[in-house]
Coordinates of C-alpha atoms and ligand atoms in Angstrom, one line a residue:
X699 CA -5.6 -4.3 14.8
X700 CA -9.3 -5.9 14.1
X701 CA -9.4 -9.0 12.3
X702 CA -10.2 -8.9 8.6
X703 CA -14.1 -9.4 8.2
X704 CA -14.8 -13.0 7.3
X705 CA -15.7 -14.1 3.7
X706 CA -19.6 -14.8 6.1
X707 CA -20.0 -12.1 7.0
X708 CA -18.2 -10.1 4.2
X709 CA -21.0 -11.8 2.2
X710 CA -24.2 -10.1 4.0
X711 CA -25.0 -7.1 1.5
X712 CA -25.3 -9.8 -1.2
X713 CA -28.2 -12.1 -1.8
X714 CA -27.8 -15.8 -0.4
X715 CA -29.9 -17.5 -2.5
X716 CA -28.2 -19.6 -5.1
X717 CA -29.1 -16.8 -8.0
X718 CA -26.3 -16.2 -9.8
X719 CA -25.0 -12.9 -10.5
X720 CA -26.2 -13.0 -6.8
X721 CA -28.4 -9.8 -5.7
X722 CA -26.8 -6.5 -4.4
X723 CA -28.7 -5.7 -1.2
X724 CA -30.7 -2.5 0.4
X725 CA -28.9 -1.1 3.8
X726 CA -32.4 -0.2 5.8
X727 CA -32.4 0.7 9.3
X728 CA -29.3 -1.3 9.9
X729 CA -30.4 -4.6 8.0
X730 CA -28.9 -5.8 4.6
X731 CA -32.2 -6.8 2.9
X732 CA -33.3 -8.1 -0.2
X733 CA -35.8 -5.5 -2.6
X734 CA -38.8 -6.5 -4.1
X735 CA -38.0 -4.8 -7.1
X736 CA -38.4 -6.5 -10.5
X737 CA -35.5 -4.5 -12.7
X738 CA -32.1 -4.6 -11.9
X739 CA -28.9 -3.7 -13.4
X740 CA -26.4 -5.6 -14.4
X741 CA -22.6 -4.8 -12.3
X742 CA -20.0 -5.9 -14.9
X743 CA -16.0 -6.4 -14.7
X744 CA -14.6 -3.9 -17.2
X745 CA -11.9 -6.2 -18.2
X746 CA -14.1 -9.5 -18.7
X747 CA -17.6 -8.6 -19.2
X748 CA -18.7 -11.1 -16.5
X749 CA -21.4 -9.9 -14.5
X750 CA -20.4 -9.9 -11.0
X751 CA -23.7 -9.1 -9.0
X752 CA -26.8 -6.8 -10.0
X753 CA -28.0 -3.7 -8.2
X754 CA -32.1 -3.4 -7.8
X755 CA -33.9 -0.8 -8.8
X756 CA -35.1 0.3 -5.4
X757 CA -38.6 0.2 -5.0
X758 CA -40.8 3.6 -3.4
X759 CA -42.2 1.4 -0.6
X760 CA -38.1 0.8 -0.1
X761 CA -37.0 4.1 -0.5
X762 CA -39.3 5.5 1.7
X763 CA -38.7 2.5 4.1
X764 CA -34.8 4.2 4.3
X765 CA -35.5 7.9 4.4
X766 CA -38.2 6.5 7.8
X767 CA -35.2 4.6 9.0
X768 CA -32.8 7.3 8.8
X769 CA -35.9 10.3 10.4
X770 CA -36.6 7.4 13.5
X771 CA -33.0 7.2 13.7
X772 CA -32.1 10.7 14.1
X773 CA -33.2 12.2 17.2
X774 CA -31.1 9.3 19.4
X775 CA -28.4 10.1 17.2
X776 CA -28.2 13.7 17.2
X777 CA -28.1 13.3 20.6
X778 CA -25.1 11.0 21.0
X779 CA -22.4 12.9 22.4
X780 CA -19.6 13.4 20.0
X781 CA -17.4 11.7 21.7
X782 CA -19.3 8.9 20.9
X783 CA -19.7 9.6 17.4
X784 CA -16.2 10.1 17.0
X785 CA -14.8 6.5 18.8
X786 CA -17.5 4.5 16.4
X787 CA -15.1 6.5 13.5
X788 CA -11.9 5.8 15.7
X789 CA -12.9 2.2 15.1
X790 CA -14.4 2.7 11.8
X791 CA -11.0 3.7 10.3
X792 CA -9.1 0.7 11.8
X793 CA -11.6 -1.9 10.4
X794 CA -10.8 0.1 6.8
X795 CA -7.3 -0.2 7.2
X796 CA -7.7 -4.2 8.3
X797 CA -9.6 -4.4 5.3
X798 CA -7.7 -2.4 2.7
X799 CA -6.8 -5.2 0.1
X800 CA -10.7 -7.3 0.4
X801 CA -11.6 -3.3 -0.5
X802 CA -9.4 -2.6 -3.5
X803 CA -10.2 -6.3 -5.1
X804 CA -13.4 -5.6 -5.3
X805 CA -12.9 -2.2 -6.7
X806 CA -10.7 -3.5 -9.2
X807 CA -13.1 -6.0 -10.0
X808 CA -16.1 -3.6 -10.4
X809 CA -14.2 -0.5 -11.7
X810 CA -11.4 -2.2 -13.5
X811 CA -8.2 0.4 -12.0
X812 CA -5.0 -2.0 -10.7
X813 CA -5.1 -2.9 -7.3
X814 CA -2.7 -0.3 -6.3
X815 CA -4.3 1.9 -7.6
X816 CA -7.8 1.1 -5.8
X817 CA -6.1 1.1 -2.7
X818 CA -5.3 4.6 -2.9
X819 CA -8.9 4.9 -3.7
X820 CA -9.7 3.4 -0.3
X821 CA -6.6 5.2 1.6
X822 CA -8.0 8.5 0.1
X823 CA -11.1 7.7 1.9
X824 CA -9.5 6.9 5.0
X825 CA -7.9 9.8 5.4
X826 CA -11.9 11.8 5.6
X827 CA -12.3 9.5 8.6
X828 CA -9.7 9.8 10.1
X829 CA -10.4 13.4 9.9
X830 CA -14.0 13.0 11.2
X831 CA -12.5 10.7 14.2
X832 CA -12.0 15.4 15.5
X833 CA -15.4 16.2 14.9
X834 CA -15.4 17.6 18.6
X835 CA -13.3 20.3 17.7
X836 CA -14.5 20.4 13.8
X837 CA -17.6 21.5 14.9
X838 CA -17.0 23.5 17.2
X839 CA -19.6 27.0 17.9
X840 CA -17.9 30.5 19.2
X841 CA -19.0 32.9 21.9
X842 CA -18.5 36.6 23.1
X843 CA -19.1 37.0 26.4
X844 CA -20.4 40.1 27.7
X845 CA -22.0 41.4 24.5
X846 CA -23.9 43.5 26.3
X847 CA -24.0 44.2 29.8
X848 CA -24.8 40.7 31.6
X849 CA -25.2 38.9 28.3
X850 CA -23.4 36.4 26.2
X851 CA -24.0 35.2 22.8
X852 CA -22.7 31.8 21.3
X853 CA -23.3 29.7 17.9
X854 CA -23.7 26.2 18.1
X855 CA -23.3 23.7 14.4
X856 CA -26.2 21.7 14.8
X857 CA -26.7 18.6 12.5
X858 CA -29.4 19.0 9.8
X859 CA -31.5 15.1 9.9
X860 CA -31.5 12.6 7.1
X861 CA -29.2 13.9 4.3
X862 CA -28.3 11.9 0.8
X863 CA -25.4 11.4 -1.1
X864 CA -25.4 10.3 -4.8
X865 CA -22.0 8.5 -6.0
X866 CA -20.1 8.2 -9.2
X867 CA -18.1 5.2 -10.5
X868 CA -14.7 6.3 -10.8
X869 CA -13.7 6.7 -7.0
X870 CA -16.3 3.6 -5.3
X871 CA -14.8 3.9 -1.9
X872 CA -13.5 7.6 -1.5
X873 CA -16.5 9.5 -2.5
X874 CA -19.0 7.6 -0.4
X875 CA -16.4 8.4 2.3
X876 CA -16.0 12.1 1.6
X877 CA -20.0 12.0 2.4
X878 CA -21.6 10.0 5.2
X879 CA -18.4 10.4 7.3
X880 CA -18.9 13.7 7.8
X881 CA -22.2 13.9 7.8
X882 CA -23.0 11.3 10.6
X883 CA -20.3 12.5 13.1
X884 CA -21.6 15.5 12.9
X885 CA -24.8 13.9 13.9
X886 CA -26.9 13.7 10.8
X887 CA -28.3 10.3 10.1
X888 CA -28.0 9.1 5.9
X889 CA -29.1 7.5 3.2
X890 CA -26.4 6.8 0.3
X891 CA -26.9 5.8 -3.9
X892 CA -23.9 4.3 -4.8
X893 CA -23.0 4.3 -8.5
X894 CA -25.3 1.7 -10.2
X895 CA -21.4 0.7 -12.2
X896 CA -19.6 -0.1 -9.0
X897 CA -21.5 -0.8 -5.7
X898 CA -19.2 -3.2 -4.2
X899 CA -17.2 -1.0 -2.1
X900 CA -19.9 0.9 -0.5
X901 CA -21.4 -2.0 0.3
X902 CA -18.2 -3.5 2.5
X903 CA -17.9 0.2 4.0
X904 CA -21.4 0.4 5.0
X905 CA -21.2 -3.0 6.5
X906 CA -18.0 -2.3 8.2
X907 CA -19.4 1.0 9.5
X908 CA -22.1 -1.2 10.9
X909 CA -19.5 -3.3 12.5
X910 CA -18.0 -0.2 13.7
X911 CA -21.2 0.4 15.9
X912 CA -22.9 2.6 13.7
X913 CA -26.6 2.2 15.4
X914 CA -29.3 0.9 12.8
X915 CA -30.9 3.4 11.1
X916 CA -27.9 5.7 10.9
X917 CA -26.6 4.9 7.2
X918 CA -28.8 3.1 4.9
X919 CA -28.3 2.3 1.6
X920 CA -30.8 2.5 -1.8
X921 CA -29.5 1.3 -5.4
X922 CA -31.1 2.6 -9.0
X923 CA -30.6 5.2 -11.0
X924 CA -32.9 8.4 -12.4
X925 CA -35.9 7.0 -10.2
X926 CA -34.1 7.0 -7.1
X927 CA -31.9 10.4 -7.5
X928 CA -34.9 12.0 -8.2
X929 CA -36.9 10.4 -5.0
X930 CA -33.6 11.6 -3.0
X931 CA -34.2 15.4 -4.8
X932 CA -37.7 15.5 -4.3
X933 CA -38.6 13.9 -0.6
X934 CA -39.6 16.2 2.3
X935 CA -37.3 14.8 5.2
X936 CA -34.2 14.9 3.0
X937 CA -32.5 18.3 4.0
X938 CA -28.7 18.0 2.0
X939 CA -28.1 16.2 -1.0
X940 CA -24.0 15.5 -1.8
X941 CA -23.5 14.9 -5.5
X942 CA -20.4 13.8 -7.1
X943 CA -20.4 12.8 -11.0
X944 CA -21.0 14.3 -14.2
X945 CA -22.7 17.6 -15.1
X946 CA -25.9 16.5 -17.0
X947 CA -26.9 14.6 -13.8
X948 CA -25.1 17.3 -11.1
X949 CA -26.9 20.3 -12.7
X950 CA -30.2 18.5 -12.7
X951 CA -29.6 17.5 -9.1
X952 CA -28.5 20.6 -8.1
X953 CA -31.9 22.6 -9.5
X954 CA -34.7 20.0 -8.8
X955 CA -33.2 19.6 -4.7
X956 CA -32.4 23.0 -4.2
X957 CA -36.3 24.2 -5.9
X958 CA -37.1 21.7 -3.1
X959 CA -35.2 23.7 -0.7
X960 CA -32.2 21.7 0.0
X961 CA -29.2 22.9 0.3
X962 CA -26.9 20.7 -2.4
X963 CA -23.0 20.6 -3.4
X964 CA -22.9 19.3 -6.6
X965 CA -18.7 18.5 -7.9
X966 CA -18.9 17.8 -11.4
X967 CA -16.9 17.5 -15.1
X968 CA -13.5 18.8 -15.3
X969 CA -10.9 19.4 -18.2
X970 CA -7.6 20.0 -16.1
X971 CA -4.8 21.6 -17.8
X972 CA -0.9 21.6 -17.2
X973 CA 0.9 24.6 -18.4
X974 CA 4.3 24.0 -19.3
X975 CA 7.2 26.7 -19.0
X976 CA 10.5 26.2 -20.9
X977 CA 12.0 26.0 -17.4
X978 CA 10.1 23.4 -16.0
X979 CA 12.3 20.3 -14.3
X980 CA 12.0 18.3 -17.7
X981 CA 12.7 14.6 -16.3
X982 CA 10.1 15.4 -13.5
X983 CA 7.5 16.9 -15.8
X984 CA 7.7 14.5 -18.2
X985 CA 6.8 11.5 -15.4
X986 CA 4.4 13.8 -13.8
X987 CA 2.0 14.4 -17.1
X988 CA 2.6 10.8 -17.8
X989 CA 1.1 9.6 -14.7
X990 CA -1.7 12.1 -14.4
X991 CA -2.9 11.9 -17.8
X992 CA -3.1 8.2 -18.1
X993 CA -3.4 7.0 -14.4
X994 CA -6.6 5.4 -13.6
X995 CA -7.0 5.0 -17.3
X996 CA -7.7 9.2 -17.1
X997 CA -11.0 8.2 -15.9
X998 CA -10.1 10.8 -12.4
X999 CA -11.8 14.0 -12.0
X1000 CA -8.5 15.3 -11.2
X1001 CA -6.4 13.8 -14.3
X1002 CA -4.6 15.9 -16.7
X1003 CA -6.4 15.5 -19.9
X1004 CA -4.6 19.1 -21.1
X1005 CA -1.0 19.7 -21.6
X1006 CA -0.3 23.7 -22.9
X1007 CA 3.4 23.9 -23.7
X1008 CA 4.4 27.7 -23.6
X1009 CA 7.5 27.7 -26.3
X1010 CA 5.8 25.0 -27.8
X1011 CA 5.4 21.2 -27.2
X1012 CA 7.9 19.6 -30.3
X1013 CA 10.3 19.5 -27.9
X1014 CA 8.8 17.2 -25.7
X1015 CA 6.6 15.6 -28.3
X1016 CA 8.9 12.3 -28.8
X1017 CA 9.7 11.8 -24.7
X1018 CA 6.1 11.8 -23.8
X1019 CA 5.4 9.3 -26.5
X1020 CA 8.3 6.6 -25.7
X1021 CA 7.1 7.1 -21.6
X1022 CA 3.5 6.8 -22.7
X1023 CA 4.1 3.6 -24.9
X1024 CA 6.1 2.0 -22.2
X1025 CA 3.0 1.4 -20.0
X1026 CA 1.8 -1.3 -19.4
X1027 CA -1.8 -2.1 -19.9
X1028 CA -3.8 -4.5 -18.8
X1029 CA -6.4 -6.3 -16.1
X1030 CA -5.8 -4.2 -13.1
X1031 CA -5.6 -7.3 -11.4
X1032 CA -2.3 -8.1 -13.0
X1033 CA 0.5 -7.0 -11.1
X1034 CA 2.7 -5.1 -13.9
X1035 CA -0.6 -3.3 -14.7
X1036 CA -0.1 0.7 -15.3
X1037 CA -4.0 1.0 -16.5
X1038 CA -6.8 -1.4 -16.5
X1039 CA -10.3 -0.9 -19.0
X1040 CA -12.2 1.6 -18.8
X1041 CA -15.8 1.3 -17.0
X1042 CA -17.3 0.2 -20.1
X1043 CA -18.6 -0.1 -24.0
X1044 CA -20.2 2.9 -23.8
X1045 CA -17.4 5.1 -22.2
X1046 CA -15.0 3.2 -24.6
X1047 CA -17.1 4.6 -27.9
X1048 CA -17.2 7.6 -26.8
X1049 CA -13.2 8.7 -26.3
X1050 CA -12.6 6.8 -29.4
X1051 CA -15.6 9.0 -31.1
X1052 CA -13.6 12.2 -29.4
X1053 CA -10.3 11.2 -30.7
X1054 CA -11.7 10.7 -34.1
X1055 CA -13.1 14.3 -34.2
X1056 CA -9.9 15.7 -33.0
X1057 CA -7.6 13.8 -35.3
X1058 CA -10.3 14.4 -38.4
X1059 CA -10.0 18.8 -37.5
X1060 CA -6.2 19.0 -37.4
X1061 CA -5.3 17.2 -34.5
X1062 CA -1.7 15.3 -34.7
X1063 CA -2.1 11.6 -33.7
X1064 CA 1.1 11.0 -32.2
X1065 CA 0.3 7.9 -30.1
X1066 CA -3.1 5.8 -30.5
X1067 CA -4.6 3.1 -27.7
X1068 CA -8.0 2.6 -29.5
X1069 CA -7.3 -0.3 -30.9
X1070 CA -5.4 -2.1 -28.4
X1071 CA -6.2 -6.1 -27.5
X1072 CA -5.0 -7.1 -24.2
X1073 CA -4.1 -11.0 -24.5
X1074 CA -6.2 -13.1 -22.2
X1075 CA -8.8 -9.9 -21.7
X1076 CA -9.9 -9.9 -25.7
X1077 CA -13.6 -8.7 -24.4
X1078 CA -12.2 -6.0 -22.2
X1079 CA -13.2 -2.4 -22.4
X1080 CA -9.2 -1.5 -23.0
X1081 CA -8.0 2.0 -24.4
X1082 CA -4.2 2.3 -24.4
X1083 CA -2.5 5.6 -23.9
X1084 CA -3.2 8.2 -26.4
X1085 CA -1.9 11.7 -27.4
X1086 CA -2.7 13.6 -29.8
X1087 CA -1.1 17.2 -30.6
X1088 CA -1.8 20.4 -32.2
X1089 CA -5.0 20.4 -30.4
X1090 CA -6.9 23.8 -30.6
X1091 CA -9.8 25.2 -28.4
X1092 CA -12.5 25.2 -30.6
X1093 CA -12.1 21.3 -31.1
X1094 CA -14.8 18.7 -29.5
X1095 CA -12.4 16.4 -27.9
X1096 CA -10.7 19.9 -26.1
X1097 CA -14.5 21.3 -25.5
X1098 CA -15.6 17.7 -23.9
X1099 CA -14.6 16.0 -20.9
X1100 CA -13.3 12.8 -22.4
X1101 CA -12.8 10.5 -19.3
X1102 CA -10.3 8.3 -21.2
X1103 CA -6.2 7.8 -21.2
X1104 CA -5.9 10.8 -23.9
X1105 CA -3.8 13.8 -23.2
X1106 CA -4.0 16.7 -25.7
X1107 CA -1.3 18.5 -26.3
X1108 CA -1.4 22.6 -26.7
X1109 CA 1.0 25.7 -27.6
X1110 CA 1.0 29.2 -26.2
X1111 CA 3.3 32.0 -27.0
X1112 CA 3.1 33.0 -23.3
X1113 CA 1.9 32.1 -20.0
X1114 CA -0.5 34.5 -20.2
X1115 CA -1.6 33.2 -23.0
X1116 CA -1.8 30.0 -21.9
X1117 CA -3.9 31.2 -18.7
X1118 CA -6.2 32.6 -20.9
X1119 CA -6.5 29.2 -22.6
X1120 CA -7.0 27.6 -19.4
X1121 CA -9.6 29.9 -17.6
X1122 CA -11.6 30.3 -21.0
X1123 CA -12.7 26.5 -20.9
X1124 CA -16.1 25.9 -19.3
X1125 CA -14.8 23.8 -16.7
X1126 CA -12.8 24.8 -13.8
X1127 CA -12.1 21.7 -11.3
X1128 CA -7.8 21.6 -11.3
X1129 CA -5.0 22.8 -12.9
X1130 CA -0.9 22.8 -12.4
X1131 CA 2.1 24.9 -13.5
X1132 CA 5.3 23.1 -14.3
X1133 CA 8.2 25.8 -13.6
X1134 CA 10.9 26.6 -11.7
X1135 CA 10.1 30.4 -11.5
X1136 CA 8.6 31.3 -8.1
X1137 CA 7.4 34.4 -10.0
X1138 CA 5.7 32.6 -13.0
X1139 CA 3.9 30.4 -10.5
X1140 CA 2.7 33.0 -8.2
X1141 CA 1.0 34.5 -10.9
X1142 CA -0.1 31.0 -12.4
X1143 CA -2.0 30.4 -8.6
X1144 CA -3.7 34.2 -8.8
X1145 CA -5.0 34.5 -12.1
X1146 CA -5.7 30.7 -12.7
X1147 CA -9.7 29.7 -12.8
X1148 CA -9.5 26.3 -11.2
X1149 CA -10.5 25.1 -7.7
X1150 CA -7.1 22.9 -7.0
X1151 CA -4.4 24.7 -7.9
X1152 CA -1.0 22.8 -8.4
X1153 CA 2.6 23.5 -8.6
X1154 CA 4.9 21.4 -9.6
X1155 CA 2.0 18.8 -8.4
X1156 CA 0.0 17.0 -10.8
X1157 CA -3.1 15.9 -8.8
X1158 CA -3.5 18.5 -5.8
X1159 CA -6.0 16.8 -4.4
X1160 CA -6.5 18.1 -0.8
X1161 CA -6.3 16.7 2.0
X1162 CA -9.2 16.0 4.5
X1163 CA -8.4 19.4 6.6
X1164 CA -8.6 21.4 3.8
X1165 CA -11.3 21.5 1.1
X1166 CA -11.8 19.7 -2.5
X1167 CA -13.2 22.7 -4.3
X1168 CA -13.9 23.1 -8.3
X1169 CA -15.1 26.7 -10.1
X1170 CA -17.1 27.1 -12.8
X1171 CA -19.0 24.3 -14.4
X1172 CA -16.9 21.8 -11.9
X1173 CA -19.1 23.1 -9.0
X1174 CA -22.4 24.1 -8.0
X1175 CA -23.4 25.1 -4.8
X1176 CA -21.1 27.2 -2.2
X1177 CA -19.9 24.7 0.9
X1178 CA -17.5 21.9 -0.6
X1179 CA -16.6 18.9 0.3
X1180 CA -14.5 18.0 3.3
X1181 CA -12.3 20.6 5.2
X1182 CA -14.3 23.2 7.1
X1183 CA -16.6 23.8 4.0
X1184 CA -17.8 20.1 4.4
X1185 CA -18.4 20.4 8.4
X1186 CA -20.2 23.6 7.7
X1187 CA -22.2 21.8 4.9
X1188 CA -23.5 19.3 7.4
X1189 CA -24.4 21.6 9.8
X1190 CA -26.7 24.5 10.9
X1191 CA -25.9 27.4 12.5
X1192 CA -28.0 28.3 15.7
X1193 CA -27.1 31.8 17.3
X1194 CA -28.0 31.9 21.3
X1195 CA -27.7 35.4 23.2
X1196 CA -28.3 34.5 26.6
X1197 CA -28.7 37.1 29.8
X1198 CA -28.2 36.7 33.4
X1199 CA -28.2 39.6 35.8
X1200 CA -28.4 40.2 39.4
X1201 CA -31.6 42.2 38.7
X1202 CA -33.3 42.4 35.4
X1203 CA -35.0 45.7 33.9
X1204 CA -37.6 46.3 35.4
X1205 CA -39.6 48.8 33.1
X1206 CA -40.9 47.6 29.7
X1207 CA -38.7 48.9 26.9
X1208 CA -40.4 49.0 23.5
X1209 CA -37.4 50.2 21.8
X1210 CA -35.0 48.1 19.4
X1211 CA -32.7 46.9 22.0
X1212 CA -28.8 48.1 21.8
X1213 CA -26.0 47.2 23.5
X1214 CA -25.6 48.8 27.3
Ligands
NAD1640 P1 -22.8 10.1 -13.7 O1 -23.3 11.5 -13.6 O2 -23.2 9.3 -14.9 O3 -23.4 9.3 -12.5 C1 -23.2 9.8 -11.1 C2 -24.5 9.4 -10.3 O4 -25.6 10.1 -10.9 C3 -24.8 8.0 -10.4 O5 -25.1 7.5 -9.1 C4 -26.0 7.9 -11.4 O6 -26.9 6.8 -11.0 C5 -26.6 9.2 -11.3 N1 -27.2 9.7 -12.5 C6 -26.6 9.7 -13.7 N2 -27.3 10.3 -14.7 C7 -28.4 10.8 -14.0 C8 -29.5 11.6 -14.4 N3 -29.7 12.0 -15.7 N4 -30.5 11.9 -13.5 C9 -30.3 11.5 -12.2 N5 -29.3 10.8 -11.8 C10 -28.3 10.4 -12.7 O7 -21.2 10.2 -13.5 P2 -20.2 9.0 -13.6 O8 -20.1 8.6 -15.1 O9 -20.6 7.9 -12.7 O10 -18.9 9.7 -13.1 C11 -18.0 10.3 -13.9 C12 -18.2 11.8 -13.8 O11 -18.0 12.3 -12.5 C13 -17.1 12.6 -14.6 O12 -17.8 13.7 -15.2 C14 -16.1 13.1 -13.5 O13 -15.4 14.3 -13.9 C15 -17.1 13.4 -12.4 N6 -16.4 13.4 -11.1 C16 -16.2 14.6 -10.5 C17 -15.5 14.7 -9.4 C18 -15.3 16.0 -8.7 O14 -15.0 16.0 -7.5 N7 -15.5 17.1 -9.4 C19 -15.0 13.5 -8.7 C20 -15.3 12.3 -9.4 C21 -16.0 12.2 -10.6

């Protein structure tokens, strides 16, 4: 097992000079520098309001500085062999896992989710390259020999050059990691945004990547917001953009990079629902929706925000408030924590704004976090667990993704009414059946909208051999992330048909040819 990075040398994607927040960094053809620019923003701790560091604003001489690095770097890179590609990962994922808890403090620091809780955000990562550490046989072509007489034909995945990737806040280290993994084993070079709320932990991977022997030029890194993304969207040597956030900014992505003829996956807003069957395990539903709709502070693109009770949800009504009011919140940093703060003000207004809405159209408040104090953290950005019942589809907190520890509790009379409830909502990233009917849930998993599809499982999230998927308004574009979708993705297809005979045709043939 590597040692754990020094505090040095941990240090080197922040700014040395005595300023104070110090300076997030630029990653450019394998140097942590500092930018020229004259705007930054401010990367705050959700729980204190201290300002930890502050991202730049990346200049255009910068960016285009990073897109040169990662075209220069390319050509060496693409042709690495893939063996070699793969050992830098093979040593890539060991320097995560010796780095797992420097990883999640800083997560927890920048995002505000408890430790344990970040560390699954770094293991979820890990898993992506670990995956990657196959790329040999990931990427993999196919060939028919003897297509026609004396000829074969074979497809090769060949990378594509300098793709992007543009980040969100709520996972810092996974979702950098389901991108450039990928994408440089397969022999692409990169240049990543990191969310502008959180940058921390892209930072440490990108160095540790570097420590892995990731040559220069391979991954670099540019910080901003609008300016940048549309830079990444709009520059000729950028050939794939990877998108992950919410759907104002994936669906803007997704059209200005693909006018420029990129190809782009864009995985966006979500509203997951659990349908509920009178059968269901009760104990182990109960627990389940508790933990998926307030986990992470329900600030996951995969938590349950939407509980549909077919029979009705009364019966469950006073259960799911004692287990919801028995957690504990506070800084994620404390070790009883069940849920830190939220990211921040902003994203604080706005779920108590949707809870309002719901409770002032009909909505039963049965439980209510907005106006929780947490002792010792009086500025944090705290909303405790809320429910609220009685919801109905036409209301704006069920219409909106809320992104906040709120689960909303619905009725059907059946469970296809409840399906219908479920697939008529915009969005279409997860969903899960609680039952113990293998019948009810076979027909749950047909006729159910949603990219991850869970039974008896409150958060299918895939792992890295299969795909993270989404429908609907969850996901634009057609290749997703990880799994043989995300190989495919970062690859081009090249078809050979190659002939070698004894004795060639001699006689000029102007006819289409056919196979012999
Ligand atoms: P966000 O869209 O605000 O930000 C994501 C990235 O886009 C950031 O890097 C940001 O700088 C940039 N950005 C934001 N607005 C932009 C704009 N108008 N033009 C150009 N760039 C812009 O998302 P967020 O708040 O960081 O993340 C939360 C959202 O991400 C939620 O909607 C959540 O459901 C979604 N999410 C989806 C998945 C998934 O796999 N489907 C996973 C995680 C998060």
């Amino acid at each position: 097992m590597a040692a754990p990075l020094s505090t040095a040398a941990a240090a080197s994607w922040l700014s040395d000079s005595a300023s104070s927040p110090p300076r997030v960094r630029l990653l450019i053809g394998g140097e942590f520098v500092e930018s020229r620019a004259d705007e930054h923003v401010d990367v705050t701790n959700p729980a204190t309001q201290e300002v930890v560091s502050r991202i730049p604003l990346t200049t255009a001489d910068e960016f285009r500085a990073a897109v040169d690095a990662a075209r220069t770097a390319f050509p060496g890179w693409r042709n690495t062999p893939v063996t070699t590609r793969q050992r830098i990962m093979l040593k890539y994922q060991e320097l995560i896992r010796a780095n797992m808890d420097k990883l999640a403090e800083n997560i927890t620091t920048e995002q505000g989710k408890t430790l344990k809780d970040a560390w699954g955000d770094v293991f979820r990562g890990l898993e992506v390259v670990e995956h990657a550490c196959g790329m040999g046989t990931l990427q993999m072509g196919e060939y028919v020999s003897n297509v026609s007489n004396g000829i074969d034909t074979f497809s090769i995945r060949e990378p594509l050059g300098v793709c992007a990737g543009i980040c969100p806040f709520n996972f810092p280290a996974m979702i950098p990691l389901w991108m450039f993994p990928i994408a440089v084993t397969c022999g692409n070079t990169f240049v990543l945004k990191p969310s502008e709320k959180d940058p921390g932990a892209a930072m440490m991977l990108a160095e540790l990547a570097m420590e892995a022997g990731l040559p220069k030029g391979v991954l670099n890194i540019v910080h901003g917001t609008h300016d940048v993304v549309n830079n990444i969207c709009d520059d000729e040597d950028i050939k794939a953009v990877s998108f992950v956030g919410s759907n104002i900014a994936g669906m803007h992505i997704y059209s200005r990079a693909s006018a420029k003829g990129k190809r782009v996956q864009s995985n966006m807003g979500a509203k997951n629902h659990a349908i509920i069957l009178p059968d269901a395990d009760r104990d182990a539903t109960l627990n389940a929706l508790i933990a998926a709709g307030f986990g992470a502070a329900g600030q996951r693109c995969m938590a349950l925000s939407t509980a549909v009770f077919v029979g009705g949800s009364e019966p469950w009504e006073d259960e799911l408030v004692k287990r919801a009011s028995s957690l504990v919140v506070n800084s994620g940093m404390a070790s009883d924590a069940d849920l830190g703060p939220v990211i921040s003000k902003q994203a604080k207004e706005r779920i108590c704004k949707l809870v309002q809405s719901g409770a002032d159209n009909g909505a039963r408040v049965l439980l209510d976090g907005r106006d929780i104090v947490v002792p010792n953290f009086e500025n944090g950005n705290f909303v405790g667990p809320t429910l609220l019942a009685d919801v109905k589809s036409e209301m704006e907190c069920y219409k909106e993704e809320i992104f906040g520890p709120v689960l909303l509790l619905m009725k059907a009379e059946s469970l296809d009414d409840a399906i219908q409830i479920v697939n008529r909502n915009k969005y279409g990233n997860g969903a899960s059946i609680f039952t113990t009917s293998g019948v009810s849930a076979r027909k749950f998993q047909t006729d159910i909208e949603a990219g991850q599809v869970g039974i008896n499982v409150p958060i299918p999230v895939p792992l890295p051999f299969f795909s993270f998927t989404g429908s609907k308004a969850s996901f634009a574009g057609d290749l997703n992330f990880y799994g043989k979708a995300g190989v495919q993705f970062f690859t081009q297809i090249k078809t050979i048909t190659q002939q070698w005979k004894e004795s060639p045709a001699q006689r000029i043939s102007l006819s289409m040819p056919t196979s012999q």
